Short mmCIF file of C-alpha atoms and ligand atoms in Angstrom, two decimals:
data_model
loop_
_atom_site.label_atom_id
_atom_site.label_comp_id
_atom_site.label_asym_id
_atom_site.label_seq_id
_atom_site.Cartn_x
_atom_site.Cartn_y
_atom_site.Cartn_z
CA UNK A 1 71.35 67.72 41.77
CA UNK A 2 72.16 71.05 43.41
CA UNK A 3 73.48 73.49 40.83
CA UNK A 4 76.23 75.74 42.13
CA UNK A 5 76.49 79.38 41.18
CA UNK A 6 78.02 78.82 37.76
CA UNK A 7 79.14 82.47 37.56
CA UNK A 8 82.19 81.50 39.65
CA UNK A 9 83.54 79.78 36.57
CA UNK A 10 83.50 83.17 34.76
CA UNK A 11 85.93 84.73 37.25
CA UNK A 12 89.37 85.43 35.89
CA UNK A 13 92.18 84.05 38.07
CA UNK A 14 93.42 86.69 40.48
CA UNK A 15 96.91 86.03 39.20
CA UNK A 16 98.42 89.47 39.85
CA UNK A 17 99.73 89.08 43.39
CA UNK A 18 100.37 85.37 42.94
CA UNK A 19 102.60 86.13 39.93
CA UNK A 20 104.43 88.87 41.83
CA UNK A 21 105.01 86.46 44.72
CA UNK A 22 106.24 83.78 42.34
CA UNK A 23 108.69 86.11 40.62
CA UNK A 24 110.08 87.55 43.84
CA UNK A 25 110.41 84.06 45.33
CA UNK A 26 112.34 82.89 42.28
CA UNK A 27 114.62 85.96 42.51
CA UNK A 28 115.34 85.32 46.19
CA UNK A 29 116.05 81.65 45.50
CA UNK A 30 118.69 82.72 42.97
CA UNK A 31 120.03 85.54 45.15
CA UNK A 32 119.89 84.26 48.73
CA UNK A 33 120.00 87.02 51.32
CA UNK A 34 119.11 89.78 48.85
CA UNK A 35 116.97 92.61 50.24
CA UNK A 36 113.89 93.59 48.23
CA UNK A 37 112.54 97.14 48.33
CA UNK A 38 108.82 96.51 48.46
CA UNK A 39 106.74 99.28 46.96
CA UNK A 40 103.93 97.01 45.88
CA UNK A 41 102.09 96.58 49.13
CA UNK A 42 98.54 97.74 49.66
CA UNK A 43 98.70 97.03 53.38
CA UNK A 44 99.77 99.54 56.01
CA UNK A 45 103.08 99.12 57.80
CA UNK A 46 102.58 101.36 60.87
CA UNK A 47 100.76 100.11 63.97
CA UNK A 48 97.46 101.40 65.37
CA UNK A 49 97.81 104.73 67.13
CA UNK A 50 97.94 105.09 70.94
CA UNK A 51 94.42 106.50 71.32
CA UNK A 52 93.00 103.46 69.54
CA UNK A 53 95.10 100.97 71.49
CA UNK A 54 94.04 102.54 74.78
CA UNK A 55 90.36 102.40 73.80
CA UNK A 56 90.69 98.76 72.76
CA UNK A 57 92.27 97.84 76.11
CA UNK A 58 89.55 99.67 78.02
CA UNK A 59 86.89 97.90 75.99
CA UNK A 60 88.45 94.53 76.75
CA UNK A 61 88.32 95.39 80.45
CA UNK A 62 84.64 96.35 80.10
CA UNK A 63 83.96 92.84 78.82
CA UNK A 64 85.35 91.43 82.10
CA UNK A 65 82.81 93.25 84.29
CA UNK A 66 79.14 92.21 84.61
CA UNK A 67 77.98 95.88 84.66
CA UNK A 68 80.00 96.95 81.68
CA UNK A 69 79.87 93.77 79.62
CA UNK A 70 78.39 93.95 76.08
CA UNK A 71 76.89 91.04 74.20
CA UNK A 72 75.35 91.42 70.75
CA UNK A 73 75.72 94.89 69.32
CA UNK A 74 72.99 96.52 67.24
CA UNK A 75 73.22 95.11 63.71
CA UNK A 76 73.65 98.47 62.00
CA UNK A 77 76.31 99.58 64.47
CA UNK A 78 76.74 100.87 68.00
CA UNK A 79 75.07 104.27 68.51
CA UNK A 80 78.27 105.75 70.01
CA UNK A 81 80.27 104.84 66.91
CA UNK A 82 77.58 105.89 64.40
CA UNK A 83 77.32 109.23 66.22
CA UNK A 84 81.11 109.71 66.16
CA UNK A 85 81.11 109.23 62.39
CA UNK A 86 78.08 111.47 61.76
CA UNK A 87 79.80 114.20 63.82
CA UNK A 88 83.00 113.74 61.84
CA UNK A 89 81.03 114.39 58.62
CA UNK A 90 79.33 117.40 60.22
CA UNK A 91 82.67 118.94 61.08
CA UNK A 92 83.44 118.78 57.36
CA UNK A 93 80.12 120.37 56.41
CA UNK A 94 78.11 117.23 55.55
CA UNK A 95 74.92 116.74 57.53
CA UNK A 96 73.87 113.14 58.04
CA UNK A 97 71.45 111.64 60.48
CA UNK A 98 73.02 109.04 62.74
CA UNK A 99 70.89 106.26 61.28
CA UNK A 100 72.18 107.00 57.76
CA UNK A 101 75.58 105.70 58.93
CA UNK A 102 76.00 101.91 58.99
CA UNK A 103 78.99 100.25 60.64
CA UNK A 104 80.78 97.60 58.59
CA UNK A 105 83.71 95.29 59.05
CA UNK A 106 85.57 96.92 56.17
CA UNK A 107 85.09 97.89 52.58
CA UNK A 108 85.80 94.53 50.96
CA UNK A 109 82.96 92.88 52.83
CA UNK A 110 80.65 95.81 52.15
CA UNK A 111 81.41 96.02 48.42
CA UNK A 112 80.23 92.45 48.07
CA UNK A 113 77.31 92.57 50.52
CA UNK A 114 75.79 95.80 49.22
CA UNK A 115 75.01 94.15 45.89
CA UNK A 116 72.08 92.47 47.66
CA UNK A 117 70.25 95.78 47.19
CA UNK A 118 70.29 95.64 43.41
CA UNK A 119 68.51 93.61 40.79
CA UNK A 120 70.72 90.98 39.18
CA UNK A 121 69.54 92.15 35.76
CA UNK A 122 71.02 95.59 36.43
CA UNK A 123 74.26 96.62 34.79
CA UNK A 124 77.39 97.84 36.64
CA UNK A 125 79.85 100.36 35.27
CA UNK A 126 83.48 99.94 36.32
CA UNK A 127 85.92 102.72 35.49
CA UNK A 128 89.22 101.01 34.76
CA UNK A 129 91.94 100.53 35.88
CA UNK A 130 90.10 99.51 39.03
CA UNK A 131 90.31 97.74 42.34
CA UNK A 132 89.59 94.16 41.18
CA UNK A 133 86.78 93.44 43.69
CA UNK A 134 84.31 95.64 41.78
CA UNK A 135 84.38 93.39 38.76
CA UNK A 136 84.64 90.10 40.64
CA UNK A 137 81.73 90.79 43.02
CA UNK A 138 79.49 91.53 40.04
CA UNK A 139 80.69 88.53 38.07
CA UNK A 140 79.75 86.33 41.05
CA UNK A 141 76.30 87.95 41.11
CA UNK A 142 75.90 87.30 37.37
CA UNK A 143 75.55 90.99 36.63
CA UNK A 144 76.41 92.60 33.29
CA UNK A 145 79.53 94.76 33.53
CA UNK A 146 80.34 97.79 31.43
CA UNK A 147 84.06 98.61 31.40
CA UNK A 148 84.93 102.28 30.97
CA UNK A 149 88.64 102.61 30.23
CA UNK A 150 90.32 105.70 31.63
CA UNK A 151 93.68 106.92 30.39
CA UNK A 152 96.47 109.43 30.43
CA UNK A 153 94.49 111.82 28.21
CA UNK A 154 91.98 112.47 30.97
CA UNK A 155 94.36 111.96 33.88
CA UNK A 156 92.51 108.67 34.60
CA UNK A 157 89.40 110.66 35.55
CA UNK A 158 86.80 110.10 32.81
CA UNK A 159 83.71 112.21 32.16
CA UNK A 160 80.26 110.65 32.27
CA UNK A 161 78.64 110.14 28.87
CA UNK A 162 76.64 107.80 26.65
CA UNK A 163 79.22 105.04 27.08
CA UNK A 164 78.85 105.22 30.86
CA UNK A 165 75.11 104.59 31.14
CA UNK A 166 74.57 101.85 33.71
CA UNK A 167 72.48 101.20 36.79
CA UNK A 168 75.39 101.02 39.21
CA UNK A 169 78.36 103.33 38.85
CA UNK A 170 81.55 102.51 40.73
CA UNK A 171 83.66 105.56 41.52
CA UNK A 172 86.79 105.35 43.65
CA UNK A 173 88.45 108.62 44.68
CA UNK A 174 91.31 108.84 45.60
CA UNK A 175 91.68 105.96 43.25
CA UNK A 176 93.38 102.63 43.67
CA UNK A 177 95.51 102.03 41.61
CA UNK A 178 95.93 105.42 39.87
CA UNK A 179 95.94 107.79 42.87
CA UNK A 180 93.82 110.17 40.76
CA UNK A 181 91.26 112.24 42.68
CA UNK A 182 87.98 113.56 41.24
CA UNK A 183 87.60 117.30 41.29
CA UNK A 184 84.45 118.83 42.71
CA UNK A 185 83.24 119.86 39.23
CA UNK A 186 83.80 116.44 37.66
CA UNK A 187 82.23 114.57 40.58
CA UNK A 188 79.23 116.91 40.39
CA UNK A 189 78.86 115.96 36.72
CA UNK A 190 78.75 112.26 37.69
CA UNK A 191 76.17 112.99 40.41
CA UNK A 192 73.98 114.91 37.94
CA UNK A 193 74.39 112.11 35.41
CA UNK A 194 73.35 109.48 38.00
CA UNK A 195 70.29 111.49 39.08
CA UNK A 196 69.25 112.07 35.48
CA UNK A 197 69.51 108.37 34.59
CA UNK A 198 68.24 106.89 37.87
CA UNK A 199 71.61 105.21 38.50
CA UNK A 200 73.19 104.65 41.89
CA UNK A 201 76.83 105.59 42.51
CA UNK A 202 78.86 103.32 44.77
CA UNK A 203 81.49 105.78 46.00
CA UNK A 204 84.56 104.08 47.48
CA UNK A 205 86.47 106.46 49.70
CA UNK A 206 88.92 104.05 51.29
CA UNK A 207 91.69 106.68 50.83
CA UNK A 208 89.81 109.94 51.61
CA UNK A 209 92.06 110.71 54.59
CA UNK A 210 94.95 111.23 52.17
CA UNK A 211 93.28 114.26 50.59
CA UNK A 212 94.90 117.45 51.79
CA UNK A 213 93.89 119.81 48.99
CA UNK A 214 90.79 121.54 50.41
CA UNK A 215 89.38 122.07 46.90
CA UNK A 216 88.97 118.29 46.42
CA UNK A 217 85.88 116.50 47.74
CA UNK A 218 86.41 113.94 50.50
CA UNK A 219 82.81 112.78 50.47
CA UNK A 220 80.36 112.52 47.61
CA UNK A 221 77.77 114.10 49.92
CA UNK A 222 79.61 117.41 49.49
CA UNK A 223 77.98 117.40 46.04
CA UNK A 224 74.53 118.79 45.47
CA UNK A 225 71.96 116.07 44.84
CA UNK A 226 74.22 113.19 45.97
CA UNK A 227 71.77 112.06 48.65
CA UNK A 228 69.34 110.91 45.98
CA UNK A 229 71.88 108.88 44.00
CA UNK A 230 74.86 107.74 46.06
CA UNK A 231 76.08 105.28 48.65
CA UNK A 232 79.45 106.05 50.23
CA UNK A 233 81.61 103.17 51.40
CA UNK A 234 84.53 103.90 53.66
CA UNK A 235 87.01 101.98 55.75
CA UNK A 236 89.37 102.63 58.64
CA UNK A 237 91.94 100.32 57.02
CA UNK A 238 94.08 103.00 55.42
CA UNK A 239 92.76 105.95 57.41
CA UNK A 240 93.77 104.46 60.75
CA UNK A 241 95.64 101.22 60.16
CA UNK A 242 92.68 98.86 60.71
CA UNK A 243 93.54 96.47 57.86
CA UNK A 244 93.94 93.63 60.36
CA UNK A 245 91.47 94.94 62.94
CA UNK A 246 88.59 95.33 60.41
CA UNK A 247 86.23 98.26 60.63
CA UNK A 248 84.47 100.55 58.24
CA UNK A 249 81.27 102.46 57.62
CA UNK A 250 78.75 102.96 54.86
CA UNK A 251 76.45 105.91 54.35
CA UNK A 252 73.08 105.29 52.75
CA UNK A 253 70.92 108.44 52.75
CA UNK A 254 67.26 108.19 53.67
CA UNK A 255 66.47 110.03 50.42
CA UNK A 256 67.92 107.26 48.23
CA UNK A 257 64.80 105.67 46.71
CA UNK A 258 64.41 103.60 43.55
CA UNK A 259 61.10 102.17 42.27
CA UNK A 260 59.42 103.43 45.40
CA UNK A 261 61.75 101.43 47.65
CA UNK A 262 64.08 103.03 50.20
CA UNK A 263 67.56 101.59 49.81
CA UNK A 264 68.27 102.78 53.32
CA UNK A 265 65.36 100.78 54.78
CA UNK A 266 66.28 97.78 52.65
CA UNK A 267 69.82 97.90 54.05
CA UNK A 268 68.50 98.00 57.63
CA UNK A 269 66.46 94.92 56.81
CA UNK A 270 69.44 93.26 55.17
CA UNK A 271 71.73 93.90 58.12
CA UNK A 272 69.24 92.76 60.72
CA UNK A 273 68.78 89.55 58.74
CA UNK A 274 72.31 88.75 57.66
CA UNK A 275 74.72 89.95 60.33
CA UNK A 276 75.35 90.59 63.99
CA UNK A 277 78.28 92.63 62.85
CA UNK A 278 81.20 94.26 64.53
CA UNK A 279 82.15 93.65 68.16
CA UNK A 280 81.85 96.24 70.93
CA UNK A 281 85.65 96.15 71.42
CA UNK A 282 86.45 97.04 67.81
CA UNK A 283 83.82 99.77 67.60
CA UNK A 284 85.24 101.32 70.77
CA UNK A 285 88.65 101.33 69.12
CA UNK A 286 87.08 102.89 66.02
CA UNK A 287 85.35 105.64 68.00
CA UNK A 288 88.78 106.68 69.36
CA UNK A 289 89.86 107.49 65.78
CA UNK A 290 87.35 110.34 65.73
CA UNK A 291 88.52 111.98 68.95
CA UNK A 292 90.82 115.01 68.61
CA UNK A 293 93.72 112.93 69.91
CA UNK A 294 92.92 110.04 67.54
CA UNK A 295 92.68 112.40 64.57
CA UNK A 296 96.04 113.96 65.43
CA UNK A 297 97.70 110.57 65.79
CA UNK A 298 96.32 109.01 62.62
CA UNK A 299 97.48 112.09 60.68
CA UNK A 300 101.02 111.53 61.99
CA UNK A 301 100.99 108.06 60.39
CA UNK A 302 99.45 109.34 57.18
CA UNK A 303 102.16 111.99 57.04
CA UNK A 304 104.79 109.25 57.00
CA UNK A 305 103.10 107.59 53.99
CA UNK A 306 102.65 110.94 52.28
CA UNK A 307 106.36 111.67 52.70
CA UNK A 308 107.09 108.32 51.04
CA UNK A 309 104.83 109.37 48.15
CA UNK A 310 106.63 112.72 47.93
CA UNK A 311 110.02 111.00 47.70
CA UNK A 312 108.74 108.82 44.88
CA UNK A 313 107.09 111.63 42.90
CA UNK A 314 110.20 113.77 43.31
CA UNK A 315 112.26 110.98 41.74
CA UNK A 316 109.77 110.61 38.87
CA UNK A 317 109.76 114.39 38.32
CA UNK A 318 113.54 114.34 38.05
CA UNK A 319 113.41 111.42 35.63
CA UNK A 320 110.66 113.06 33.58
CA UNK A 321 108.36 110.04 33.94
CA UNK A 322 104.66 110.70 33.45
CA UNK A 323 102.64 109.86 36.56
CA UNK A 324 99.46 110.72 38.40
CA UNK A 325 98.52 110.36 42.05
CA UNK A 326 100.87 110.57 45.02
CA UNK A 327 99.72 114.02 46.12
CA UNK A 328 96.34 113.36 47.70
CA UNK A 329 96.63 109.61 47.55
CA UNK A 330 98.99 106.84 48.73
CA UNK A 331 99.56 105.44 45.22
CA UNK A 332 101.69 106.76 42.39
CA UNK A 333 100.70 105.54 38.93
CA UNK A 334 103.59 105.76 36.50
CA UNK A 335 103.77 105.37 32.74
CA UNK A 336 106.48 102.78 32.15
CA UNK A 337 109.40 104.44 30.38
CA UNK A 338 110.31 103.84 26.75
CA UNK A 339 106.98 102.18 25.95
CA UNK A 340 107.84 99.24 28.19
CA UNK A 341 105.06 96.81 29.17
CA UNK A 342 104.02 96.54 32.82
CA UNK A 343 105.62 93.13 33.39
CA UNK A 344 108.79 94.00 31.52
CA UNK A 345 109.16 97.04 33.81
CA UNK A 346 108.46 94.81 36.82
CA UNK A 347 111.22 92.40 35.75
CA UNK A 348 113.65 95.24 35.08
CA UNK A 349 113.13 96.79 38.51
CA UNK A 350 113.35 93.46 40.29
CA UNK A 351 116.43 92.18 38.49
CA UNK A 352 118.43 95.40 38.25
CA UNK A 353 117.65 97.26 41.48
CA UNK A 354 115.60 94.83 43.59
CA UNK A 355 112.58 97.13 43.68
CA UNK A 356 109.14 95.46 43.69
CA UNK A 357 106.01 97.28 42.54
CA UNK A 358 102.72 96.31 40.96
CA UNK A 359 102.19 95.97 37.20
CA UNK A 360 99.27 98.13 36.07
CA UNK A 361 97.92 95.48 33.75
CA UNK A 362 96.62 93.61 36.80
CA UNK A 363 93.96 96.33 37.30
CA UNK A 364 92.33 96.03 33.89
CA UNK A 365 93.51 95.94 30.28
CA UNK A 366 94.00 99.69 30.05
CA UNK A 367 96.53 99.48 32.90
CA UNK A 368 99.02 97.83 30.54
CA UNK A 369 102.09 100.00 30.16
CA UNK A 370 101.62 101.51 33.64
CA UNK A 371 102.94 100.64 37.08
CA UNK A 372 101.66 101.26 40.61
CA UNK A 373 104.00 102.31 43.41
CA UNK A 374 102.64 102.27 46.93
CA UNK A 375 103.69 104.62 49.70
CA UNK A 376 102.78 102.17 52.47
CA UNK A 377 106.29 100.69 52.69
CA UNK A 378 109.00 101.75 55.12
CA UNK A 379 110.56 105.22 54.67
CA UNK A 380 114.06 103.66 54.52
CA UNK A 381 113.10 101.25 51.71
CA UNK A 382 111.21 103.96 49.85
CA UNK A 383 114.18 106.35 49.98
CA UNK A 384 116.60 103.67 48.83
CA UNK A 385 114.22 102.50 46.07
CA UNK A 386 113.90 106.08 44.78
CA UNK A 387 117.71 106.48 44.75
CA UNK A 388 118.11 103.20 42.89
CA UNK A 389 115.53 104.22 40.26
CA UNK A 390 117.25 107.58 39.82
CA UNK A 391 120.60 105.87 39.30
CA UNK A 392 119.23 103.21 36.96
CA UNK A 393 117.13 105.41 34.73
CA UNK A 394 119.29 108.50 34.56
CA UNK A 395 122.01 106.40 32.97
CA UNK A 396 120.09 103.72 31.08
CA UNK A 397 117.35 105.53 29.22
CA UNK A 398 116.57 108.81 27.59
CA UNK A 399 113.84 110.16 29.79
CA UNK A 400 110.69 111.17 27.94
CA UNK A 401 109.68 114.81 28.28
CA UNK A 402 106.86 115.27 30.75
CA UNK A 403 104.01 117.07 29.03
CA UNK A 404 101.92 118.32 31.91
N1 PLP B 501 88.57 99.71 48.25
C1 PLP B 501 89.76 100.02 47.74
C2 PLP B 501 89.82 100.97 46.62
C3 PLP B 501 90.91 99.41 48.23
O1 PLP B 501 92.10 99.73 47.71
C4 PLP B 501 90.83 98.49 49.30
C5 PLP B 501 92.00 97.85 49.87
O2 PLP B 501 93.12 97.90 49.42
C6 PLP B 501 89.57 98.19 49.80
C7 PLP B 501 88.48 98.82 49.24
C8 PLP B 501 89.38 97.21 50.90
O3 PLP B 501 89.57 97.76 52.11
P1 PLP B 501 89.19 97.04 53.47
O4 PLP B 501 90.46 96.75 54.17
O5 PLP B 501 88.32 98.00 54.19
O6 PLP B 501 88.45 95.78 53.12
#
């Protein structure tokens, strides 16, 4: 009898968002017509920018004309889009050859698919709290997982060390859920550590466009030696609102070699075997993101989200709540007040002020006692939610003194 991949039975239920939905549904059933202030969402709320929409329309028209029609696209991506991305890196001081850039249909797909490059006996390090797909994709592959808990003491940005020795190292910066961003010095230490141990870093930069502090790295390839130890996985989902349109890119340097095998060449082989990848229309829309007009327009949207984050962090500053993120990232990661657990805080916010966020415990055990607020909601809801938190907590609790 065919034996299925039994590792699926080792997956933990992805109960987090299901439980949030259940609790909010129950609240609305008891309070018909109530408005909920949703600060839990990881999806964008603003539409695609004009430059992208125009490019998508033009590309659709191309498909109607025999001379301009496009069938299959090259598996690793359309040259015009790969060039646009390589140029974008070059403008920021990172030199890549066009064929080191691979087009993807988003980071989620890529985070799963990329594991084809690595031996199943290898071990993956996940810095927690973490985006849940890192753990789940490796559980499905039957890979051993090393969990490295991060915490308040290191601002959720741990150092490499003996307890972090693994073949694959997941690093997400700016981080989901904590919003913490690796400094140049700390990221360089991880790159040196990976090179020394022969590990490969999978660097998830889904939120790099939110970095405004020029001292913070937006690409791991700004670090010396990264081309021999890192793969960078990026997405246009949060950068340009492509969550529903699906587009991303992955950089695998030609210099990334393990056991005499080029991971870059292996990925070319993988893509040409396993996918016909992203359509001409979508890649045309993506290329528009990297035009001067596209860049200006996507930054206008990002500014709206960043203003939401500022409103939230200002409220937490006034309340004296400990938090990280929210400055160069769309998420604010808050220590629940008065030693409250993540779900108790969730219930309090929902029942008292109709604010919905995400309990930190859903991102790994060390997230217990923390809470994630997202800046992707509407400005009106974010402002009202911040006011409601200010009113609730300035009267109901003694705010702890912020130490940093
Ligand atoms: N990586 C991180 C850290 C994320 O937070 C998300 C989405 O929320 C993704 C990857 C997935 O992004 P995509 O829409 O490109 O699949």
